[in-house]
Coordinates of C-alpha atoms in Angstrom, one line a residue:
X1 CA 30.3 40.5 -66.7
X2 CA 27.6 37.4 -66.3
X3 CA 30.9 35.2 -65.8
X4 CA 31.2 37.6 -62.9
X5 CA 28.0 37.4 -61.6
X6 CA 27.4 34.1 -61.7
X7 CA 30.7 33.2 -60.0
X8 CA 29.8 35.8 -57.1
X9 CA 26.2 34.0 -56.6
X10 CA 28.0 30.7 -56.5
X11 CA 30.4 31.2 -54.1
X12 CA 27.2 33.2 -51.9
X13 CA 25.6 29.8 -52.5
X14 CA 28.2 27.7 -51.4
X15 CA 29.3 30.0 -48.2
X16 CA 25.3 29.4 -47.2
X17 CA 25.4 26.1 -47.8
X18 CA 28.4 25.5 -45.7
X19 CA 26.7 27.3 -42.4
X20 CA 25.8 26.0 -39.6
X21 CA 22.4 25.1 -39.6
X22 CA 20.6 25.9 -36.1
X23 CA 20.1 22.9 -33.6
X24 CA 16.3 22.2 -32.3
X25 CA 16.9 21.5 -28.8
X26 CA 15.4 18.6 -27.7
X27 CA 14.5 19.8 -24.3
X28 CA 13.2 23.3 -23.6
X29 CA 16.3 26.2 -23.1
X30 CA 14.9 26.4 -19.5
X31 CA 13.1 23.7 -17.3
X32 CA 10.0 24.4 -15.6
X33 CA 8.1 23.2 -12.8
X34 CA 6.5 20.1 -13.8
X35 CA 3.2 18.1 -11.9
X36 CA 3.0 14.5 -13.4
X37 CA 0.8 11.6 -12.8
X38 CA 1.8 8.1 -14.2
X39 CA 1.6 4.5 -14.0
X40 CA 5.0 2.9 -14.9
X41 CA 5.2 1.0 -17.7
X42 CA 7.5 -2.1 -18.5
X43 CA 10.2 0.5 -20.3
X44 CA 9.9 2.5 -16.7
X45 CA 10.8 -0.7 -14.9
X46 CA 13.7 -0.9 -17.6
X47 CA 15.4 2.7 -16.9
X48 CA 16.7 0.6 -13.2
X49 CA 20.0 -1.0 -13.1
X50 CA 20.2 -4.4 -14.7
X51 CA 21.5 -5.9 -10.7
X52 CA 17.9 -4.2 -9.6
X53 CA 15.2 -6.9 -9.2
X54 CA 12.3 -5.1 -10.4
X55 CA 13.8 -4.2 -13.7
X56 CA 13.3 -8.2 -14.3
X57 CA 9.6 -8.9 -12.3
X58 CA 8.3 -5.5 -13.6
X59 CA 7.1 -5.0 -9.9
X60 CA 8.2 -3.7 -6.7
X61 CA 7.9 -6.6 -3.7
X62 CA 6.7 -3.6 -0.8
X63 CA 6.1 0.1 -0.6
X64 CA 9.8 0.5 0.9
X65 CA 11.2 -0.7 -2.0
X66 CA 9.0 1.4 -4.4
X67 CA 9.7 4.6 -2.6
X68 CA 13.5 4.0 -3.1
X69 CA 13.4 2.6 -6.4
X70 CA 10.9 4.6 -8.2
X71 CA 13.4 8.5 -8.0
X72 CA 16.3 6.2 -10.2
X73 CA 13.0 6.2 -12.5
X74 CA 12.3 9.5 -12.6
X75 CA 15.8 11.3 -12.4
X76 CA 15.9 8.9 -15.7
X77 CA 12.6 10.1 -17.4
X78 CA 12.1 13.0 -16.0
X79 CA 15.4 15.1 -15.7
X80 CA 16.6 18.6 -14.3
X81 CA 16.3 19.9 -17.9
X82 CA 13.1 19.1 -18.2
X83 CA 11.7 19.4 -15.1
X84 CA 12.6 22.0 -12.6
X85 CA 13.0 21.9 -9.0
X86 CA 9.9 21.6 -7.1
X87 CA 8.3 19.5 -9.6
X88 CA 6.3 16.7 -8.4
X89 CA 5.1 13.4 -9.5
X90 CA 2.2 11.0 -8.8
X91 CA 2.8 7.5 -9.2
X92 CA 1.1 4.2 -9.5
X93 CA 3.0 1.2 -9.6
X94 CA 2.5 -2.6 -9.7
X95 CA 3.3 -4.5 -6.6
X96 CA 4.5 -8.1 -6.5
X97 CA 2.6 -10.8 -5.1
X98 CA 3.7 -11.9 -1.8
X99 CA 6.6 -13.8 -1.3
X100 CA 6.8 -15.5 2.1
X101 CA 9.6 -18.1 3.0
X102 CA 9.9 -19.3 6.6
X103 CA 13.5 -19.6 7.9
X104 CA 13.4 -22.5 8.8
X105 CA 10.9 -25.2 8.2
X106 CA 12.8 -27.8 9.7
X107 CA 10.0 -30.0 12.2
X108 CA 12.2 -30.9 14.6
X109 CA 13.7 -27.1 14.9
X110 CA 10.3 -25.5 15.2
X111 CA 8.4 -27.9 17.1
X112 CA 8.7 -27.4 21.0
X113 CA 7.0 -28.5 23.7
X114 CA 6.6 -26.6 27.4
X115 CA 8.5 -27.3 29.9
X116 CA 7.0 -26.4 33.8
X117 CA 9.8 -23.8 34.2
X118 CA 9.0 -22.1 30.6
X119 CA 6.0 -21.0 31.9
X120 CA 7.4 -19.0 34.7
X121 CA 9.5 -17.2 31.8
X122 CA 6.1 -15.1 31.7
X123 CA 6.5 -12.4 34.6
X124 CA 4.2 -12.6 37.2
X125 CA 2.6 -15.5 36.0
X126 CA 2.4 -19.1 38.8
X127 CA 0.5 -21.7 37.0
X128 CA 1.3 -24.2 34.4
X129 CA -1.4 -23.2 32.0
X130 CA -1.1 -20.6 28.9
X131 CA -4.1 -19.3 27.1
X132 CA -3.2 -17.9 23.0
X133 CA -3.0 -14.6 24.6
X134 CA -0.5 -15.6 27.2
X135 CA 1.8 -17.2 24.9
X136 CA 2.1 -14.5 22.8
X137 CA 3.2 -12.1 25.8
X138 CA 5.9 -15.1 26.8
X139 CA 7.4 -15.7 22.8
X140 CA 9.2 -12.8 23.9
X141 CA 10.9 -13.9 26.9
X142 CA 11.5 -17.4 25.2
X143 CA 12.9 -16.3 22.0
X144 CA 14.4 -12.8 22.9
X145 CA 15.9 -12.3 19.4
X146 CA 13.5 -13.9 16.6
X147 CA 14.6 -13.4 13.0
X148 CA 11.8 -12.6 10.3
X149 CA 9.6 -14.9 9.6
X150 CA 10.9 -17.4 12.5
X151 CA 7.9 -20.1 13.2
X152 CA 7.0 -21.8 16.2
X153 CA 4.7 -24.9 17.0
X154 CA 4.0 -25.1 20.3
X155 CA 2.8 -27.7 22.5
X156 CA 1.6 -26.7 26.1
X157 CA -1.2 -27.1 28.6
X158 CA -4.0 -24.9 27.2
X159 CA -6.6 -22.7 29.4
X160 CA -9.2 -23.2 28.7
X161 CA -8.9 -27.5 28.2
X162 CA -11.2 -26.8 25.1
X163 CA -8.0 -25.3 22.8
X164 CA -6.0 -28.4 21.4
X165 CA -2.3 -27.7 20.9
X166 CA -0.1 -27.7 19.0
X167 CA -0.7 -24.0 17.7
X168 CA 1.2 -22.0 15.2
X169 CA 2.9 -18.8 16.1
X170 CA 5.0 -17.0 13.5
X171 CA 7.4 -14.2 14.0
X172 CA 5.8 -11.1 10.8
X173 CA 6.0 -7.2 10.6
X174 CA 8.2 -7.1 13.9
X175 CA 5.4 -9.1 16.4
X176 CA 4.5 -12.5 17.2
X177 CA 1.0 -13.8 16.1
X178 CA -0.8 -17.1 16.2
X179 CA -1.2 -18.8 12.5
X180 CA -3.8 -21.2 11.7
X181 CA -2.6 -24.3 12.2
X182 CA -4.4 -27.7 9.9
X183 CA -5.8 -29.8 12.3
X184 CA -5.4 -33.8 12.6
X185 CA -9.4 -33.8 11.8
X186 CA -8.5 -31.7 8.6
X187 CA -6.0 -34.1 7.5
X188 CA -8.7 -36.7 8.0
X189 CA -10.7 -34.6 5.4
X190 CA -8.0 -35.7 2.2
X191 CA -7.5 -39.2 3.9
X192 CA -4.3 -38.1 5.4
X193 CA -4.9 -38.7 9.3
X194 CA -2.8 -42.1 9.4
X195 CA 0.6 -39.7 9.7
X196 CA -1.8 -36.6 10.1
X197 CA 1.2 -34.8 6.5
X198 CA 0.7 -33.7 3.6
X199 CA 3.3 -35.1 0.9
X200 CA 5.0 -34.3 -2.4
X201 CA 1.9 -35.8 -4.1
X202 CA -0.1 -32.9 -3.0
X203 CA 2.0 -30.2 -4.0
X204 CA -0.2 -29.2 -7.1
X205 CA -3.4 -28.4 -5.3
X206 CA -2.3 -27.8 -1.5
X207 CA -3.7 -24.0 -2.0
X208 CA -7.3 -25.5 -3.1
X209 CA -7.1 -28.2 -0.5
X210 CA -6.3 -25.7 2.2
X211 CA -8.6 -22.8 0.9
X212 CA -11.2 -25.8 0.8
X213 CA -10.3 -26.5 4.5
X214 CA -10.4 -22.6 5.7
X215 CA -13.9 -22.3 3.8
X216 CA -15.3 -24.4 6.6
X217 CA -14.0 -23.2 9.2
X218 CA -16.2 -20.8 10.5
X219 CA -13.9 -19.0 13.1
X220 CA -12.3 -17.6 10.3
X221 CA -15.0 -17.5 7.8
X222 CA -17.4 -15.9 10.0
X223 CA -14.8 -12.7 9.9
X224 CA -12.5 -12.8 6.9
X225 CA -12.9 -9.8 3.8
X226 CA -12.0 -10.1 0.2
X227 CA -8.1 -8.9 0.5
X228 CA -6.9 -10.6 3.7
X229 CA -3.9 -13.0 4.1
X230 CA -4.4 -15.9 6.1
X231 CA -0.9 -18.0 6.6
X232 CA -1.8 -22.0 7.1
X233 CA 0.6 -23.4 9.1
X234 CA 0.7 -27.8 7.9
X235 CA 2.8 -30.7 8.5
X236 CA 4.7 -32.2 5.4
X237 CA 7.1 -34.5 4.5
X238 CA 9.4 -34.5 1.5
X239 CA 10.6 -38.1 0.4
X240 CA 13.9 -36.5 -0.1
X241 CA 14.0 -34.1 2.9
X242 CA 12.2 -35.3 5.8
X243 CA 9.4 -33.3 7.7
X244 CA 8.9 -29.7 7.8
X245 CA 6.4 -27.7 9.2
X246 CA 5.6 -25.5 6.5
X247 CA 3.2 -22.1 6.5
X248 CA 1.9 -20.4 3.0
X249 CA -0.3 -17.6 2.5
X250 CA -3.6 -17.4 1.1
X251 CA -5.4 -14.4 -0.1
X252 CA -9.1 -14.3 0.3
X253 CA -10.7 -12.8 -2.8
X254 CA -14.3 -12.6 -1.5
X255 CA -15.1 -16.3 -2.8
X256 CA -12.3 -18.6 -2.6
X257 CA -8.6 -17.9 -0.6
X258 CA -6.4 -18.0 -3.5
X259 CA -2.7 -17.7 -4.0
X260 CA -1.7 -13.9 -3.7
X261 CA -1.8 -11.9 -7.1
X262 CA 0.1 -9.2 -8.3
X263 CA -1.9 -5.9 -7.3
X264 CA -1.8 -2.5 -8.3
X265 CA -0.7 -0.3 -4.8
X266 CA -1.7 3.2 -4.2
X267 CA 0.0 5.4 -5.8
X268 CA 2.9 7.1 -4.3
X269 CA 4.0 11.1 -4.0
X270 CA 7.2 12.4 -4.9
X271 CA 9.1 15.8 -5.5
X272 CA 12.4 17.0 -7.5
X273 CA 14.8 18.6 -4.8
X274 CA 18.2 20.2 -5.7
X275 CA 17.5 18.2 -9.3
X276 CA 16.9 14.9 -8.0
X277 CA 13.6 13.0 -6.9
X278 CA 12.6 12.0 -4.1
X279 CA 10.0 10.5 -1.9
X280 CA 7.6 12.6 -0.1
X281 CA 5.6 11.3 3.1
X282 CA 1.8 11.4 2.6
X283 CA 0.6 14.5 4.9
X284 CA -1.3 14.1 7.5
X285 CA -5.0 14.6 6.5
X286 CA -7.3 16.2 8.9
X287 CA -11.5 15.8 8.1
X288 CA -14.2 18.2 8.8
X289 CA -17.9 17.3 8.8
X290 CA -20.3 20.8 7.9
X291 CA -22.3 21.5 11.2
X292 CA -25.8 23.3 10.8
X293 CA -23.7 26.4 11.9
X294 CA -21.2 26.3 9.0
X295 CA -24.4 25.8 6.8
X296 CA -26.1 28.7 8.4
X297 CA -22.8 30.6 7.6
X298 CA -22.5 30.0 3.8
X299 CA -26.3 30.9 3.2
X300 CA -25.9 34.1 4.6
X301 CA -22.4 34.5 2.4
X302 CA -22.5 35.7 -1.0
X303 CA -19.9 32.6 -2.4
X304 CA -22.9 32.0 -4.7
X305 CA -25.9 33.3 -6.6
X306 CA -28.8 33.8 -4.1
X307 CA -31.1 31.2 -5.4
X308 CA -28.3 28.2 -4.3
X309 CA -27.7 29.9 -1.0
X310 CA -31.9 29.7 -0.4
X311 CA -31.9 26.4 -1.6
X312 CA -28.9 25.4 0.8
X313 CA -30.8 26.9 3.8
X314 CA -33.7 25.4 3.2
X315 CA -32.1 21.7 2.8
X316 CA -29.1 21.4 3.9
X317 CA -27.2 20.2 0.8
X318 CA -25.7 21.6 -2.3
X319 CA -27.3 21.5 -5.6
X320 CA -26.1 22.5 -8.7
X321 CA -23.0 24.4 -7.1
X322 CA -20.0 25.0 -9.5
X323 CA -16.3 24.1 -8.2
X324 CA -15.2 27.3 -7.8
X325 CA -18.6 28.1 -5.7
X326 CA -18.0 25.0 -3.6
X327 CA -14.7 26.1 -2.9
X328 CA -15.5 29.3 -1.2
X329 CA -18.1 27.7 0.5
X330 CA -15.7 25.6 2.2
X331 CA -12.8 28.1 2.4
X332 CA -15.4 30.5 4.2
X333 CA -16.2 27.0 6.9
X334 CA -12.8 27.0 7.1
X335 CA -12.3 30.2 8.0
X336 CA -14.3 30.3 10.6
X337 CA -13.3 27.0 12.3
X338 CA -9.8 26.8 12.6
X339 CA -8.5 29.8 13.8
X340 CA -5.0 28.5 13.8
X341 CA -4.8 25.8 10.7
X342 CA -1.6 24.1 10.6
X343 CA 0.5 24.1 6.8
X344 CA 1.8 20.9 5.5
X345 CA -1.6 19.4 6.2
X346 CA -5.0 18.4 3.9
X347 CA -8.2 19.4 5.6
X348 CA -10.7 17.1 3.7
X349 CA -13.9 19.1 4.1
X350 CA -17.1 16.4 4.1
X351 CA -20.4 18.0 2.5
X352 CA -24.1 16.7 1.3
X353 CA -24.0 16.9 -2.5
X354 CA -27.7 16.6 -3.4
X355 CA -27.1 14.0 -6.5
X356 CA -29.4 11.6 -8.7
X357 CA -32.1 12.5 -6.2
X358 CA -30.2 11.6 -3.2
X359 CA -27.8 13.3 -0.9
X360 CA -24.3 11.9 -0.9
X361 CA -21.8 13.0 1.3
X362 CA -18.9 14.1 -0.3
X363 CA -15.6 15.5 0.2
X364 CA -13.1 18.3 -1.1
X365 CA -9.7 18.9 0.0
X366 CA -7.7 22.2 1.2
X367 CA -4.4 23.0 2.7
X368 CA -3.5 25.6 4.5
X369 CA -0.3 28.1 3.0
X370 CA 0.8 30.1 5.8
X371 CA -1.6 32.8 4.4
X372 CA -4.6 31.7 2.8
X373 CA -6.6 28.7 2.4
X374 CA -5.9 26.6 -1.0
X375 CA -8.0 24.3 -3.0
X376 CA -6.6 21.2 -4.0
X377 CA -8.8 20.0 -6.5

């Protein structure tokens, strides 16, 4: 009878054994809607096709390409069983440092010199005489097609006689601008002025030596902030290629103009939509300043415990008010002065925060949902 037994628990033992044992799914059994804020890492960068350049430089070289790049990232990381429709993502990414290559460099394609009957390209215009702001309104009329990043040195009589051509004008973001263009007296500077060039030999330090040069020029250093490109527009010749006219862009970084540096862009907004990710445009933000009235409107409100509301009559600011308080207090402004608030839209509400002894104006942010007024803190 044991023999019995014992074969009966074996075989129970082995019919277990031989079951199916259940599968932990590795994503939840139904996606959810999902809010994420990250900065991509060198493994994000890595989810992109191999053929896709940032998956190499770790960077993206403008906003455009970020915005169409970055949803191949997150249909990758973040996918539709993991994160529903309507989930939305925050994202911070690295941006390259500018790269800036002129089309052509050539001197003897870029250099031009006026002709009398180029100035009466300019419509309306009967002298022989161009100021900076009359030769950028004729670059058009001249070169009716320019290609990105085309360059032109221009000769031409100058008004007033004080400007000394030739000038830089280069062809960026879809308008002509004038460049700053070295000077023969700069290339006097380095001991240059005998063919008024730089050369090969200078190649290691020609963003000092032209930072150096900028530095003391006061028409730009009279106006320039840390973060702005200037592009230096120099002569040079190549013992293997000739002479160019060559432009590179230096980055002022409050002290020095430097070579531009890879930077970390504001972050960017995006949105799953029928399971795939895309870019959403910034909305429009529209910004509110309390009057005395709105002030005089919340004291009188019960959004908070009366001893804040006395205190906010009195001066004006808010002390000690909780977020959810605040909130009101604004909503209740709202209220009151936008009798038709539009949706799809941030209303940045601007306050006095009594802090550290010292009013500090400060700002919270609401949007309006068709029915009620939202905090989006």
């Amino acid at each position: 009878m044991k023999k019995i037994f014992y074969a009966i628990a074996f075989v129970a033992v082995v019919f277990t054994s031989c079951q199916k044992q259940p599968i932990v799914p590795l994503y939840p059994a139904v996606a959810s809607k999902q809010s994420y804020n990250i900065t991509l890492a060198s493994s994000d960068y890595a989810l992109l096709p191999s053929t896709a350049y940032p998956s190499k430089t770790l960077s993206f070289n403008n906003a455009t390409d970020a915005q169409n790049y970055i949803p191949t990232i997150l249909n990758a990381k973040y996918p539709s069983k993991v994160a529903a429709d309507n989930s939305t993502a925050v994202v911070t990414y690295t941006q390259s440092a500018l790269s800036f290559k002129l089309t052509d460099s050539a001197y003897n394609d870029v250099a031009y010199t006026l002709t009398p009957a180029d100035y009466l390209l300019l419509p309306g215009n009967k002298y022989t005489d161009f100021s900076i702001a009359q030769v950028i309104k004729w670059l058009p009329y001249k070169y009716p097609s320019p290609v990105v990043n085309q360059l032109a040195l221009l000769t031409f009589t100058p008004y007033p006689a004080t400007l000394t051509p030739p000038y830089s004008f280069l062809y960026l973001n879809g308008a002509w601008s004038e460049i700053y263009t070295i000077t023969p007296a700069q290339y006097a500077v380095y001991g240059l002025g005998k063919y008024n060039q730089f050369t090969s030999t200078n190649d290691a330090t020609l963003p000092a030596m032209l930072g150096a040069l900028l530095k003391t020029d006061l028409t730009v250093q009279d106006t320039v902030k840390a973060g702005d490109i200037e592009y230096i527009s120099f002569n040079y010749y190549g013992s293997d290629k000739g002479t160019y006219q060559r432009v590179i862009p230096l980055e002022y970084d409050g002290s020095n103009y430097v070579a531009p540096k890879t930077s970390v862009a504001a972050p960017l907004n995006f949105i799953k939509k029928s399971g795939q990710w895309q870019y959403v445009q910034p909305l429009p933000v529209i910004s509110y300043t309390l009057t005395s009235a709105d002030i005089a409107l919340i004291a009188k409100s019960t959004v908070a415990p009366s001893g804040l509301l006395t205190n906010l009559a009195s001066y004006g600011d808010f002390s000690g008010w909780t977020t959810a308080q605040l909130d009101a207090a604004m909503i209740l402004a709202l209220t009151a002065d936008f009798q038709t608030p539009q949706t799809n839209t941030n209303y940045s509400v601007i306050y006095l925060a009594y802090t550290g002894g010292a009013d500090v104006p400060t700002s919270l942010l609401f949007q309006w949902s068709g029915t009620a007024w939202v905090a989006q803190q």
